[in-house]
Coordinates of C-alpha atoms and ligand atoms in Angstrom, one line a residue:
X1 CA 0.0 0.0 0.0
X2 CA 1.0 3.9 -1.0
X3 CA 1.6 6.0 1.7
X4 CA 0.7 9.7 0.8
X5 CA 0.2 10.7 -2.5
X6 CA 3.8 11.1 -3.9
X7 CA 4.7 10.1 -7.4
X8 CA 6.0 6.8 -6.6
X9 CA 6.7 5.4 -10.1
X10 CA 5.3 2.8 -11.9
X11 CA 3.7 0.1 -8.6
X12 CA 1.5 -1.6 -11.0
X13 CA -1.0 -1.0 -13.9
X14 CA -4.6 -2.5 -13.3
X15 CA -7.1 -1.4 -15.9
X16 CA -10.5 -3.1 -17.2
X17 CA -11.6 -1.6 -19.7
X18 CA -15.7 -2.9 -20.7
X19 CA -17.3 -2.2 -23.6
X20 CA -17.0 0.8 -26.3
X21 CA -13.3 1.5 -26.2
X22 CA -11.9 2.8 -29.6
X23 CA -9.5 4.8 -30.6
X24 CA -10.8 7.5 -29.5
X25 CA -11.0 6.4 -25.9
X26 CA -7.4 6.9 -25.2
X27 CA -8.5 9.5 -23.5
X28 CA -10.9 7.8 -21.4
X29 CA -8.8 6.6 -18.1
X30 CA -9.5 7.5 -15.5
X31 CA -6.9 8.3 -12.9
X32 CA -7.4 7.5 -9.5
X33 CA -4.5 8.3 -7.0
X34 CA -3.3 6.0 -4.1
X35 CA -5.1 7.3 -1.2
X36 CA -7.8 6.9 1.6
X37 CA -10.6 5.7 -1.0
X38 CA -8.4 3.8 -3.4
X39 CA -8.7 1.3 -4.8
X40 CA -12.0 2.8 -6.5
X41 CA -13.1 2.9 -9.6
X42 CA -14.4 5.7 -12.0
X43 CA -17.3 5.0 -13.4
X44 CA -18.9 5.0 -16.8
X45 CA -20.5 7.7 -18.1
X46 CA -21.5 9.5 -20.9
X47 CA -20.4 12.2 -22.5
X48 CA -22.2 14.8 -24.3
X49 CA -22.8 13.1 -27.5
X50 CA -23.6 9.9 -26.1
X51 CA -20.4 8.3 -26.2
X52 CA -20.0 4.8 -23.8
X53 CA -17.1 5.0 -21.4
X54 CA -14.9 2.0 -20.1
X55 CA -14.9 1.2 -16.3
X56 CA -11.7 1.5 -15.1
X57 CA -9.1 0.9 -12.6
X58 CA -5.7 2.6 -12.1
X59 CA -3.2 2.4 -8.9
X60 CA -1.6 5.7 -8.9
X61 CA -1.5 8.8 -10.7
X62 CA 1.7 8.4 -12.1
X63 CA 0.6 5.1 -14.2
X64 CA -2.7 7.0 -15.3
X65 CA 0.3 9.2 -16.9
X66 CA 2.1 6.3 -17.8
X67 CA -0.8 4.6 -19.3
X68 CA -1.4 8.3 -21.3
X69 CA 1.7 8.0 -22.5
X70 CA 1.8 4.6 -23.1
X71 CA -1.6 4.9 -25.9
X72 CA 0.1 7.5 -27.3
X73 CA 2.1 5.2 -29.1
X74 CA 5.6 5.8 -27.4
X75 CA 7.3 3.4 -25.3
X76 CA 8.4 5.2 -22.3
X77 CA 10.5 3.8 -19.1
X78 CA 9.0 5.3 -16.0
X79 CA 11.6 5.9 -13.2
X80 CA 11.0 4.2 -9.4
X81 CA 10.6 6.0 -6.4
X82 CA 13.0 6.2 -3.9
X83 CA 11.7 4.8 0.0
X84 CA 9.6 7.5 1.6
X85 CA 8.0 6.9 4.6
X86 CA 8.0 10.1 5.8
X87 CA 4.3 11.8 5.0
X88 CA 4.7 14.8 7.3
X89 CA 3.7 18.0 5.0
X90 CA 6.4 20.5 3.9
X91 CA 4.2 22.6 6.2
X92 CA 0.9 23.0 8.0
X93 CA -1.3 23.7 5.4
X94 CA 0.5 22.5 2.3
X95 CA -1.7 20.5 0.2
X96 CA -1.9 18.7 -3.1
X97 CA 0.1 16.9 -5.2
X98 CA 3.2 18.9 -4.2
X99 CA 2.2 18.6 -0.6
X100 CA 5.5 16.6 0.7
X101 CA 8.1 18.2 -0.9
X102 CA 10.9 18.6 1.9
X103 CA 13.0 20.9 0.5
X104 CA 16.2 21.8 2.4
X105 CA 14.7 20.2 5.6
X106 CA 17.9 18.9 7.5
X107 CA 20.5 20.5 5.7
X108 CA 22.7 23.6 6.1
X109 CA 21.5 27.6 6.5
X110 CA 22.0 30.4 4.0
X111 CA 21.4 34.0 4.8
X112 CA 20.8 36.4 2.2
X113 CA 22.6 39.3 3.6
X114 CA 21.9 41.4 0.9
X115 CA 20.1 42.5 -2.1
X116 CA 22.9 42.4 -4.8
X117 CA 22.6 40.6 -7.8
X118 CA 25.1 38.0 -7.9
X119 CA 28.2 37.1 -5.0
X120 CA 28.5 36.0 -1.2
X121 CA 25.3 36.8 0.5
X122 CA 23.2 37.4 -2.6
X123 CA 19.9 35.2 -3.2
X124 CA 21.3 34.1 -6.9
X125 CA 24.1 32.4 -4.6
X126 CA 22.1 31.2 -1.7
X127 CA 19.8 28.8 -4.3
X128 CA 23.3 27.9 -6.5
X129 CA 23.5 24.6 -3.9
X130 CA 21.0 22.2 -2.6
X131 CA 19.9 21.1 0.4
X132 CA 19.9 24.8 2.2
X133 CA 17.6 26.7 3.9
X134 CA 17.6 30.0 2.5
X135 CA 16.4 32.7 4.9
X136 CA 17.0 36.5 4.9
X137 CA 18.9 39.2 6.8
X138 CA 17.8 41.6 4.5
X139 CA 14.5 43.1 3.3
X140 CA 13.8 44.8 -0.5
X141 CA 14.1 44.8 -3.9
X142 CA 16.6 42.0 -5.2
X143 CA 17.5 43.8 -9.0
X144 CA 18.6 41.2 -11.0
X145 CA 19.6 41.2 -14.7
X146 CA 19.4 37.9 -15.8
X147 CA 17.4 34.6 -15.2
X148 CA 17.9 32.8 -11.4
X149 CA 18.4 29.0 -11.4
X150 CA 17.4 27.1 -8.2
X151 CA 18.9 23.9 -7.3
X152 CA 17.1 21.0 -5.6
X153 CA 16.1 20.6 -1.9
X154 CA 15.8 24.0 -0.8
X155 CA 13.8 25.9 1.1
X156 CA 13.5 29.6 0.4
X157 CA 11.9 31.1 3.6
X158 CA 10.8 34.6 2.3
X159 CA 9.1 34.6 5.5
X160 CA 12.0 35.4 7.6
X161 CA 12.8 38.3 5.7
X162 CA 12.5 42.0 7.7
X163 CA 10.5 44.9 6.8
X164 CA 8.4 44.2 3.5
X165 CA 9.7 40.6 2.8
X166 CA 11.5 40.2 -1.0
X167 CA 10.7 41.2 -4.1
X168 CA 12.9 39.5 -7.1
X169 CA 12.9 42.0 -10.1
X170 CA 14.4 42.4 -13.6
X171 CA 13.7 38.4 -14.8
X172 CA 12.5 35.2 -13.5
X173 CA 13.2 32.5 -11.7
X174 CA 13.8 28.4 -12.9
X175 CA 12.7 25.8 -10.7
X176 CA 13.5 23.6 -13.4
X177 CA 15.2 20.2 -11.7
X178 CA 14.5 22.0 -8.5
X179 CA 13.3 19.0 -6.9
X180 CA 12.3 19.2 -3.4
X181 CA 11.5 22.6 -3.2
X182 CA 9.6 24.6 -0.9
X183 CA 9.0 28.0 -1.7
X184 CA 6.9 30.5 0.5
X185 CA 6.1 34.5 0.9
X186 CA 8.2 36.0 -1.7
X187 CA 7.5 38.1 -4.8
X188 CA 9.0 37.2 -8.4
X189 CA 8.2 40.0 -10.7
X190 CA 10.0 39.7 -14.1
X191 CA 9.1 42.9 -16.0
X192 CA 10.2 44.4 -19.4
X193 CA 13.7 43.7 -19.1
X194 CA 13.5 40.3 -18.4
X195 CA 14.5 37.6 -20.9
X196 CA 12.4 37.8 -24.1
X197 CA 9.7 34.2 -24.0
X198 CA 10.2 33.3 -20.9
X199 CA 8.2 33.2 -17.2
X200 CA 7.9 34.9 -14.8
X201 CA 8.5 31.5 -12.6
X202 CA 8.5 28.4 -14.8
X203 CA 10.0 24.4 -14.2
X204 CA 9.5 22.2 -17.1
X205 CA 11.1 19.0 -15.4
X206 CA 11.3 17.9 -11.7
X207 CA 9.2 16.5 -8.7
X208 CA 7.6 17.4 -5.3
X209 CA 7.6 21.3 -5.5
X210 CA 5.5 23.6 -3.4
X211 CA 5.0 27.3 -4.3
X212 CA 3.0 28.9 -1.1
X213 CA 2.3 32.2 -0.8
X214 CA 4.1 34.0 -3.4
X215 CA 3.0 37.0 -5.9
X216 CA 4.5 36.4 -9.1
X217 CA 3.7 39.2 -12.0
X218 CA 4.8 40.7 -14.9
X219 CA 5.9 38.1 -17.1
X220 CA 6.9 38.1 -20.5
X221 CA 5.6 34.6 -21.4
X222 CA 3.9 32.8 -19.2
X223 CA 3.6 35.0 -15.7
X224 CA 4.0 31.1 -13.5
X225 CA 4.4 27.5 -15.9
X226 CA 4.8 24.1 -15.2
X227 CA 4.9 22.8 -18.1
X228 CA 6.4 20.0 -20.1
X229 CA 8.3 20.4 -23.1
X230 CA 6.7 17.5 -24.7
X231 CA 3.8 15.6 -22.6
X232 CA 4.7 11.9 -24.5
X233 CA 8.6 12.1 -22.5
X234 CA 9.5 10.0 -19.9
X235 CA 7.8 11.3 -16.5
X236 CA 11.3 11.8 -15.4
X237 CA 11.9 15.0 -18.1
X238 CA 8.2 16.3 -16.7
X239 CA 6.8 18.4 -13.7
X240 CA 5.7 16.0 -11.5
X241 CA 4.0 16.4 -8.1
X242 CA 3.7 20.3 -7.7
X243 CA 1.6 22.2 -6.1
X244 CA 0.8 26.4 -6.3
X245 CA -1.0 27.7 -3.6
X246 CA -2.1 30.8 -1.9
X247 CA -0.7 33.4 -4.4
X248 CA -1.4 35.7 -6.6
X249 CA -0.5 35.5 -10.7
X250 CA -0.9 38.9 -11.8
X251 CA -0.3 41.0 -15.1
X252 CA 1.2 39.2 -16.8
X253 CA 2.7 41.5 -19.8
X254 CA 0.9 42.4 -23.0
X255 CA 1.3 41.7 -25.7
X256 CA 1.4 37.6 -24.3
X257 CA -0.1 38.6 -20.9
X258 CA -0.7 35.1 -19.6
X259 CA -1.0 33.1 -16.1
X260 CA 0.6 29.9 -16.9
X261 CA 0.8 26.3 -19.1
X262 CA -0.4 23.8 -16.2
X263 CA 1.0 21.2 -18.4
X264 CA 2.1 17.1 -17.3
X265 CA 1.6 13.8 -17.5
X266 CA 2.5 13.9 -13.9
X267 CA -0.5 15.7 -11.2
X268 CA -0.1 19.6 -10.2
X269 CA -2.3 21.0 -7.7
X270 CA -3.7 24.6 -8.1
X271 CA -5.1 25.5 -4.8
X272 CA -6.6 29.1 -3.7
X273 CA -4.7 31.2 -6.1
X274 CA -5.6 34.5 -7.5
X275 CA -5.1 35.0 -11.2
X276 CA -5.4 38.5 -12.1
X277 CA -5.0 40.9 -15.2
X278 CA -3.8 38.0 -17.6
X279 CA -5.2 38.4 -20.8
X280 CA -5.1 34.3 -21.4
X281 CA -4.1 31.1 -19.5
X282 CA -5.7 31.2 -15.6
X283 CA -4.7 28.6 -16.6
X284 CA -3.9 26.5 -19.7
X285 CA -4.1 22.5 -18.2
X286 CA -3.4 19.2 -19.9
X287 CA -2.3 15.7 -17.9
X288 CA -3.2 15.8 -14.2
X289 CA -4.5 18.7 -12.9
X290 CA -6.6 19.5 -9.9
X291 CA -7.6 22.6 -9.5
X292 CA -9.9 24.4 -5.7
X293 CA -10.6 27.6 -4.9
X294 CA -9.0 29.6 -7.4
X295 CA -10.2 33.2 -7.9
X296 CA -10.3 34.7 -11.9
X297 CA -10.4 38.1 -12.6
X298 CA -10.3 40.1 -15.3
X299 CA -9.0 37.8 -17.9
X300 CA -9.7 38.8 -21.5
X301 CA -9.8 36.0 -23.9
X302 CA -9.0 33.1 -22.2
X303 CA -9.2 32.2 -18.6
X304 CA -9.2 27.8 -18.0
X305 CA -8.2 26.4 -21.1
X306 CA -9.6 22.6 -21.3
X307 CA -6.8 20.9 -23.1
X308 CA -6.9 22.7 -25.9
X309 CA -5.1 20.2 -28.0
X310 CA -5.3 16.5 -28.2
X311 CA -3.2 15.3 -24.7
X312 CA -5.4 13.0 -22.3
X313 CA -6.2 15.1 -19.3
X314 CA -8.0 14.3 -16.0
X315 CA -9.1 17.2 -14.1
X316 CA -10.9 18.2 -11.1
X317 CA -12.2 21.7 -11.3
X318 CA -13.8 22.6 -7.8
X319 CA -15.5 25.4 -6.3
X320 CA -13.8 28.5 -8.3
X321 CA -15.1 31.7 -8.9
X322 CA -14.6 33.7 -12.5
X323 CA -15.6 37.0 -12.2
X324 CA -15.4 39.5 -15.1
X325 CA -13.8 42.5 -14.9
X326 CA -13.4 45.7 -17.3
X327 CA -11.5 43.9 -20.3
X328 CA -13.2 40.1 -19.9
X329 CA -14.2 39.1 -23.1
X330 CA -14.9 35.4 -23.6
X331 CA -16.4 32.6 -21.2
X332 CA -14.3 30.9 -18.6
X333 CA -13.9 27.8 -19.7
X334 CA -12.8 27.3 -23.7
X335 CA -11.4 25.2 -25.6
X336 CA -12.0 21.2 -24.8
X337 CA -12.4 18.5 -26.4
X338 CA -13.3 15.2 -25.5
X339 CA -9.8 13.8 -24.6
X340 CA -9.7 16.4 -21.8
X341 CA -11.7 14.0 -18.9
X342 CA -13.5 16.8 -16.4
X343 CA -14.7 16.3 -13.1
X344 CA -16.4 19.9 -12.3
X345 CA -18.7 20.8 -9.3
X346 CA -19.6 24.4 -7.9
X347 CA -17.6 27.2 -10.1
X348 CA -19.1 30.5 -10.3
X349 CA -19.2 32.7 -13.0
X350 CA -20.4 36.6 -12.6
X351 CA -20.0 38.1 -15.9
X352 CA -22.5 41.2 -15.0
X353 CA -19.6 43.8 -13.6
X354 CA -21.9 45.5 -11.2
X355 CA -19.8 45.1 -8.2
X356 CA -21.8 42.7 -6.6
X357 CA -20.6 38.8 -6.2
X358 CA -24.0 37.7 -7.7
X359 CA -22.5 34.9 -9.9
X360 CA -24.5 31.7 -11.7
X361 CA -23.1 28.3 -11.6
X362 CA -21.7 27.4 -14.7
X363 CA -23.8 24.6 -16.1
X364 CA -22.1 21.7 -18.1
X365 CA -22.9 23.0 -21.6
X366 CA -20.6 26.2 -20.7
X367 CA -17.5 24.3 -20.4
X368 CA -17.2 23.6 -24.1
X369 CA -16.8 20.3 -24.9
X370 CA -15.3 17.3 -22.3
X371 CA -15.8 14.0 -21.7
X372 CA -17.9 14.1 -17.9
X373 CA -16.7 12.5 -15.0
X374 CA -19.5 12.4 -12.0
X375 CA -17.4 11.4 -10.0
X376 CA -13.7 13.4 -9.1
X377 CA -10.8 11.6 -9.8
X378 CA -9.1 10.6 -6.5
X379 CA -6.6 13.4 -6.1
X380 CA -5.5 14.1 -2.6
X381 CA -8.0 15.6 -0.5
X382 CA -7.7 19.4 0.1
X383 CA -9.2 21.9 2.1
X384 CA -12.6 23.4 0.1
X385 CA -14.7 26.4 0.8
X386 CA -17.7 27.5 -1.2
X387 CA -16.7 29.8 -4.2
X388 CA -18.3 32.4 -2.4
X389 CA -16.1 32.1 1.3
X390 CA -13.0 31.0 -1.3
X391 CA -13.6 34.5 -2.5
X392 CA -13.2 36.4 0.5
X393 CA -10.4 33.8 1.8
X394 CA -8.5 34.1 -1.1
X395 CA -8.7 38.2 -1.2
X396 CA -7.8 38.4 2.6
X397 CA -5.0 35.7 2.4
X398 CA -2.9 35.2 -1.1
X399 CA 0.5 36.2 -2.0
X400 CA 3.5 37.5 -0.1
X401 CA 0.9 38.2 2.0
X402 CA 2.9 38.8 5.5
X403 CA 3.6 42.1 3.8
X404 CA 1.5 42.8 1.1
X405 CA 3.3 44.8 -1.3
X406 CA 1.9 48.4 -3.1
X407 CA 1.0 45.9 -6.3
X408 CA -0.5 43.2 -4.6
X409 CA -2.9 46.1 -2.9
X410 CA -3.4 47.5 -6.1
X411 CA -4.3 44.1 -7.7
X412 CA -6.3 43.2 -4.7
X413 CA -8.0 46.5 -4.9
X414 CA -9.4 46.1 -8.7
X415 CA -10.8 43.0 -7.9
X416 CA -12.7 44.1 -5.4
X417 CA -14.3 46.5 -7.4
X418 CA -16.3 43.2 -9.0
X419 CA -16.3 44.4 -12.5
X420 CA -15.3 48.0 -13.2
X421 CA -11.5 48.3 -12.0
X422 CA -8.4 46.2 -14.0
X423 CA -6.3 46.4 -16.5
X424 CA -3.7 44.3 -18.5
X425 CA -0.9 46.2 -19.0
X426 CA 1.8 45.9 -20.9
X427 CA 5.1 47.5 -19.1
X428 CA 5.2 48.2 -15.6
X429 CA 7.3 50.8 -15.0
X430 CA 4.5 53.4 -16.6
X431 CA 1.7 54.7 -14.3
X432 CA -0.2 53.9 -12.1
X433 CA 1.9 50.8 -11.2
X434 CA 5.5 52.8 -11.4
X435 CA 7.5 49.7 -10.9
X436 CA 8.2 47.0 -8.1
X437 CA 9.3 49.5 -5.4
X438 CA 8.8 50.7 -2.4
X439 CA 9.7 47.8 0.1
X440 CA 10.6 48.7 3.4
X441 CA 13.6 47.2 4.3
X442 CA 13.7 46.5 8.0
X443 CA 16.0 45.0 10.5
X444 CA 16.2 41.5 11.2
X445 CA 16.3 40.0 15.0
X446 CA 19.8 39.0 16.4
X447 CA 20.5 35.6 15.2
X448 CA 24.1 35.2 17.7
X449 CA 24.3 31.9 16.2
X450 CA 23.5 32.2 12.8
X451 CA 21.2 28.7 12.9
X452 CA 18.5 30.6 11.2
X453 CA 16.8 31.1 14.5
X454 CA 16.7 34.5 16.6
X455 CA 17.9 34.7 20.4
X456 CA 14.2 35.9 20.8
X457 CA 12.8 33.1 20.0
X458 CA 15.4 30.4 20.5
X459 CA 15.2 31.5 24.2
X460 CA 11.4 31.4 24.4
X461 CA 11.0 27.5 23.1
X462 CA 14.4 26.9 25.3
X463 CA 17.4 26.5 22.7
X464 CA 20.5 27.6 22.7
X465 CA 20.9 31.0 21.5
X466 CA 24.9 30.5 21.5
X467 CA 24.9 26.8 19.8
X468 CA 23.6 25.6 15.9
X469 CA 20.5 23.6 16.9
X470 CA 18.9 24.3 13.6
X471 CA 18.3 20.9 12.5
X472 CA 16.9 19.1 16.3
X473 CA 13.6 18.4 16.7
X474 CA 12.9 19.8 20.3
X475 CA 9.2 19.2 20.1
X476 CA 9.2 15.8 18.1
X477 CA 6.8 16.9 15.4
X478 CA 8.6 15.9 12.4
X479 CA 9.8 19.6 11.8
X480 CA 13.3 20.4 12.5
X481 CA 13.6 23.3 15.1
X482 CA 14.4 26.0 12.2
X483 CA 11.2 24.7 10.7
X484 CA 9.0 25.4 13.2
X485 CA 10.7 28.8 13.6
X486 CA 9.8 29.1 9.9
X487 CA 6.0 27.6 10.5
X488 CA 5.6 29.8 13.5
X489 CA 6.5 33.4 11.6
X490 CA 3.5 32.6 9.9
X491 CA 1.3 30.4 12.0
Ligands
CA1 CA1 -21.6 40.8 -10.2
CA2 CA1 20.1 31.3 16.5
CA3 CA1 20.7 27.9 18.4
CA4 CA1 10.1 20.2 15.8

């Protein structure tokens, strides 16, 4: 038996297909995740035009991928697992796919000690190396004039930074390969200058990744991607287990102004996310997707994107509210076809810009065309308000949001308006947004012993101020001591 719900390779493929399976029905698995209800099977239904569905039975998410792959004509090896019997959460409240990601949990301590570009004490040097937490000294705008690669099992605790936390400006960030991360209250806004076609934050490879808490704008592509290059590769060249939570995708630049390609074989979890000012993409999905509690606002032409394309997809779409703003111009939901396998219960659409929530729920026919699921695909449980309460939660809670920046207040701001304030803009240094700045920088508490713990609060939960005790477990919860100082600056 699975423990969790982490990509554990290929355990076992056992499908029955009945009756009615054609070509066509390639598309017709459906993916049920190791997990409290498994083993379970989805059941046939029909689809819009009346076509018959097989009864199926899969073990794990990752051979529902394989399988996708698999009819796709290519043979593919899938890779194993390591051993993990560890389930504990990269935090409380991480959910989803990405949900045990363990980033630099156990290893060694970076501080950013300032906001320079590149050298000793930058953040471009503190994520060169795995298995680090990264926590800051320093508090600001990190100007940086070319693309940051992160390395694997790291932490970035954007938490821990003084004053108004840390905005990264001038280009984007890579998680590519940057397995085992856990990333968490910091901005990434790329802007104008950044590298032509590319993201804002983007990984097109790599496993057990959780993005928490960040606000991540102005991208020249994509504003936040996880995307495969090519969905019929090996699992190992694809994002697999990731989850983005609790942030805010913003603005992303005209003339491409987009959210992000959610695209995999392998599952990615979009939990209680604000997707703002993107003309297209909140968000584009094919392979695995599960997607709760997202708020849309403001898109213009495209906000979930159904496939799209060909690619098998298995998606739960749950209790999300679209909400038209000034320059909305199409439905939510576009573009499916029947390969794209939908389970969908309670989103909201208000298209009537009158600054009331006074949305519909969107009936099946407005989701283009999909082939239905009744029942949703056993993806790991997560926590789910109604559209309305996900609303105000989301408003009152996303982004960097221990210091909510003059942009994410502005952002904030125009969707509260329901309908008459938002724009898409195309460079951010014109009015009224007038760049990234100001971020107060602050002053960060005494750490005598530089274990990524203050005195203050070392002395209060009885460690030793004087000694590296960063990676004990005082309270035997799973989390090392500098994790629960992390978990407790925003508890
Ligand atoms: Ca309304
Ligand atoms: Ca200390
Ligand atoms: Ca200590
Ligand atoms: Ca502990």
């Amino acid at each position: 038996m699975l423990v969790g719900h982490r990509y554990r390779g290929v355990i076992g493929v056992r499908e029955r297909q009945s009756n009615h399976l054609d070509s066509s029905a390639a598309g017709l698995y459906g993916a049920v995740s190791p997990g409290k209800r498994f083993p379970s099977a989805v059941k046939a239904h029909s689809t819009r035009n009346g076509v018959g569905m097989p009864r199926t039975r899969i073990r794990s998410l990752a051979v529902a991928a394989a399988v996708a792959v698999l009819v796709s004509g290519l043979t593919v090896s899938i890779p194993r697992a390591s051993a993990q019997t560890d389930a504990l959460p990269a935090f409380p409240g991480a959910e989803g796919f990405g949900a045990y990601a363990t980033g630099g949990r156990g290893g060694s301590v970076y501080y950013v000690t300032n906001l320079n570009d590149r050298g000793p004490g930058s953040f471009r040097d503190a994520v060169s190396e795995s298995n680090r937490t990264v926590v800051f000294a320093v508090g600001g705008i990190i100007r940086i004039d070319s693309r940051i690669s992160v390395a694997p099992n790291i932490t970035i605790a954007g938490q821990t930074a003084p004053g108004g936390g840390i905005t990264v400006y001038g280009d984007g960030l890579s998680f590519t390969g940057a397995d085992n991360t856990i990333a968490r209250y910091f901005r990434v806004r790329q802007g104008v200058g950044g590298t032509p076609e590319t993201d804002s934050i983007g990984v097109t490879y790599g496993k057990d990744m959780i993005f928490d808490h960040l606000s991540v704008s102005w991208g020249r592509d994509e504003n936040f991607s996880v995307t495969a290059g090519d969905l019929n590769q090996p699992l190992d060249q694809q994002p697999v287990n990731v989850t983005i939570q609790n942030s805010i995708i913003s603005q992303g630049l005209d003339p491409h102004s987009a959210g992000g390609l959610i695209e995999s074989a392998g599952p990615i979890s979009i939990l209680h996310n604000l997707y703002t000012d993107n003309n297209i993409r909140s968000v584009k999905v094919k392979g695995v997707n599960q997607y709760v509690n997202n708020i849309i606002y403001n898109w213009r032409n495209e906000a979930y994107i159904l496939g799209g394309s060909m690619f098998i997809s298995h998606a739960n779409v749950e209790n999300s509210y679209f909400i038209a703003g000034p320059e909305t111009a199409s439905p939510p939901f576009v573009r499916g076809n029947e390969n794209f396998n939908l389970y969908a219960s309670k989103n909201f659409h208000d298209g009537n810009r009158n600054g009331q929530l006074d949305g519909y729920q969107v009936p099946r026919d407005e989701y283009t065309t999909v082939t239905w699921h009744d029942e949703p695909f056993d993806y790991p449980r997560v926590r789910t308000l109604s559209p309305q309460d996900a609303y105000r939660h989301v408003l009152a809670n996303v982004g960097a949001s221990k210091y909510r920046d003059r942009i994410d207040r502005f952002v904030v701001a125009e969707v509260q308006s329901l309908g008459t304030e938002g724009k898409i803009i195309s460079d951010e240094s014109a009015a009224p947004i007038n760049g990234p700045g100001p971020i107060p920088d602050g002053r960060a508490p005494l750490d005598t012993d530089q274990d990524g713990m203050p005195d203050h609060w070392e002395v209060m939960v009885g460690l030793d101020p004087r000694a590296p005790d960063n990676n004990g477990d005082r309270n035997q919860n799973g989390y090392t001591n500098l994790e629960d100082y992390l978990n407790w600056l925003v508890a």
